[in-house]
């Protein structure tokens, strides 16, 4: 009995962290799909979302309103950064673009430290209540929120990219920027949109997990790296692939920590990434 | 005028040698900082060969910095090796390791290469943290003996200063020679167009692997110097954030110029000494400075320097 309850417990916690990785990976994929840019500052939107939400709720703003506000603020910051900092250096080498997003990440992290200090903050759960017991494993209610939010967001993104003309325009920009601009699609506007969206989803991931995790100005780094891994394993521009990879990564990580050793779980995860990159450079789930 | 143009590099060399005699002779504190800066110069120059000249992105340059430092530290602390021997062992190990992973990893391009190098850096760090009984785990290794060459122990801050900067000068000089050699020109060709280089019969994979090995042997030397001069190392010194720092030095100083990254490394290592008064703003300031450089000075600090130099020469020429 004890063993089963452990295995179920690992599965639950894997699914929870996996959802977060998937969300971050999706936020990266959206920016990449449109502007062929991997944004190394996505982890900072994760903490900004969470910490803005903490501040707003502590000011007495009701949860749902604070939720919407935090995401909107993060989207505005993302759009502003794209407009002011990424646009001027478009067309630079990939190295320069990577370093630019790293610089943005440093600046945002420094800003977060000035605003919220070095101490940790925790958000109260979205809904109060005792955790569920399933096969002897505990399941926090917040997990339902995380998984639910992830599912809804993914559905919306899928609908957006497949069914709306703007979404199709964004995909066109990714595949052929010149052709898209000739067809009257503003590559610049879609890039701005993608950044706002990406930042919003990154923030959403942070907000969702904030009740389960202590958040401080450096907390965005590791989830971001795991998001990258999920994205790379899934194939850089595949939303479905990176979601599956994110969930898988969460579960694998959880089982290696629980069953093998917590010391080498990251070694295994990173080794897995290298193997996938070398063996299938376009990701596990790519069609080609 | 042309003669001055050819020997301008003598000026910094003279400054390096005169520093201890003039201002720095008494301050162990400043010598320590300059030793630290010199170690980063070695790292930055190595990465510049790989990234600036060959165009291969690495977000994991600190991995081999770690290999060098830990080989040196473990061999001297636990097995009583002499530091010189330990340093060569580190170089050898790094070379072999770089040669082994170089070919498969460097077959990747752009972001995929960035991810793979980042992953490799993390693997090295997690292994160091994991094998506690050898490496001391997260709490690090202490009491690493100071460097000694043929019985002469470097126990004075000036000894270290001269030793490290002599190696820095050797690394810089050899990098400049490499870049001007046929090998270096092949690297530049691979950077500008790998497909074209291949059509001309260049074995790109071989050349990329070679420069990868070279850059990482440099990083390993830097690691050994770091371990012996600090006397204490911990995994935090070698993480992805260190790799990112080296990357930043390249772009700050001016990538693909050898001299630029040197300036970038020195600038970034001296910056905390200038900004210590505003410690809370340090992170923000680093980010903002880098953003300004990237947007307004795509050629970095060295770009300003060369523009100024050319202007001076133009005026003098008239």
Coordinates of C-alpha atoms in Angstrom, one line a residue, chain A residues 32 36-38 40 85 88-89 93-96 98-100 102-104 106-107 109-111 113-114 118 217 222 225 228 232 236 263-264 266-267 270-271 273-274 277-278 281-282, chain B residues 51 57 59 101 104-105 108 110-120 122-123 126-127 129-132 244-245 247-248 251 279-284 286-288 290-291 294-295:
Chain A
X32 CA 9.5 31.6 -31.3
X36 CA 12.2 33.0 -34.6
X37 CA 13.6 34.2 -31.2
X38 CA 13.9 32.2 -28.0
X40 CA 15.7 33.8 -22.3
X85 CA 14.5 46.7 -27.1
X88 CA 15.9 47.9 -32.8
X89 CA 18.2 44.9 -33.0
X93 CA 23.1 37.5 -35.1
X94 CA 21.3 34.8 -33.0
X95 CA 24.1 35.2 -30.4
X96 CA 23.3 38.9 -30.0
X98 CA 20.2 35.5 -27.0
X99 CA 22.4 38.0 -25.1
X100 CA 19.8 40.7 -25.5
X102 CA 19.6 37.5 -21.2
X103 CA 20.3 41.2 -20.5
X104 CA 16.5 41.9 -20.3
X106 CA 19.1 40.4 -15.7
X107 CA 17.5 43.8 -15.7
X109 CA 15.5 40.2 -12.1
X110 CA 17.3 43.2 -10.7
X111 CA 14.1 45.2 -10.8
X113 CA 14.8 42.4 -6.3
X114 CA 14.4 46.2 -5.8
X118 CA 15.3 39.2 -1.4
X217 CA 13.4 37.3 -7.5
X222 CA 15.0 26.8 -13.0
X225 CA 15.4 26.2 -18.0
X228 CA 13.5 25.3 -22.6
X232 CA 13.6 21.6 -27.3
X236 CA 11.0 24.4 -31.1
X263 CA 20.9 14.2 -6.5
X264 CA 21.1 13.0 -10.0
X266 CA 18.7 16.9 -13.0
X267 CA 21.7 15.1 -14.5
X270 CA 19.8 17.2 -19.0
X271 CA 21.4 14.1 -20.3
X273 CA 17.9 16.6 -23.5
X274 CA 21.3 16.1 -25.0
X277 CA 19.0 17.0 -29.4
X278 CA 21.7 14.9 -30.9
X281 CA 17.6 17.6 -33.6
X282 CA 14.1 18.7 -34.6
Chain B
X51 CA 31.9 32.0 -30.9
X57 CA 27.2 29.5 -29.8
X59 CA 26.0 28.8 -23.3
X101 CA 31.4 15.6 -27.2
X104 CA 28.0 15.4 -32.1
X105 CA 27.2 18.7 -30.2
X108 CA 23.8 21.2 -34.0
X110 CA 22.0 28.0 -33.4
X111 CA 19.4 27.5 -30.6
X112 CA 19.9 23.8 -30.5
X113 CA 23.6 24.2 -30.0
X114 CA 22.9 26.8 -27.3
X115 CA 20.6 24.3 -25.5
X116 CA 23.0 21.4 -25.8
X117 CA 25.9 23.5 -24.4
X118 CA 23.7 24.8 -21.6
X119 CA 22.6 21.2 -20.8
X120 CA 26.2 20.0 -20.8
X122 CA 24.2 21.7 -16.1
X123 CA 25.2 18.0 -16.3
X126 CA 24.9 18.3 -11.1
X127 CA 27.6 15.6 -11.3
X129 CA 27.1 18.4 -6.6
X130 CA 26.1 14.7 -6.7
X131 CA 29.5 13.1 -6.1
X132 CA 30.0 14.7 -2.8
X244 CA 26.3 33.7 -19.4
X245 CA 28.7 36.1 -17.8
X247 CA 29.0 35.5 -23.1
X248 CA 28.1 39.0 -21.8
X251 CA 29.3 41.2 -26.5
X279 CA 24.9 46.9 -4.3
X280 CA 21.1 46.5 -4.6
X281 CA 21.2 48.0 -8.0
X282 CA 24.0 45.8 -9.3
X283 CA 21.9 43.2 -11.1
X284 CA 19.7 45.9 -12.7
X286 CA 24.5 45.0 -15.3
X287 CA 21.4 44.3 -17.4
X288 CA 20.9 48.0 -18.3
X290 CA 24.4 45.4 -21.5
X291 CA 21.1 46.5 -23.1
X294 CA 23.7 45.9 -27.6
X295 CA 21.3 48.6 -28.9

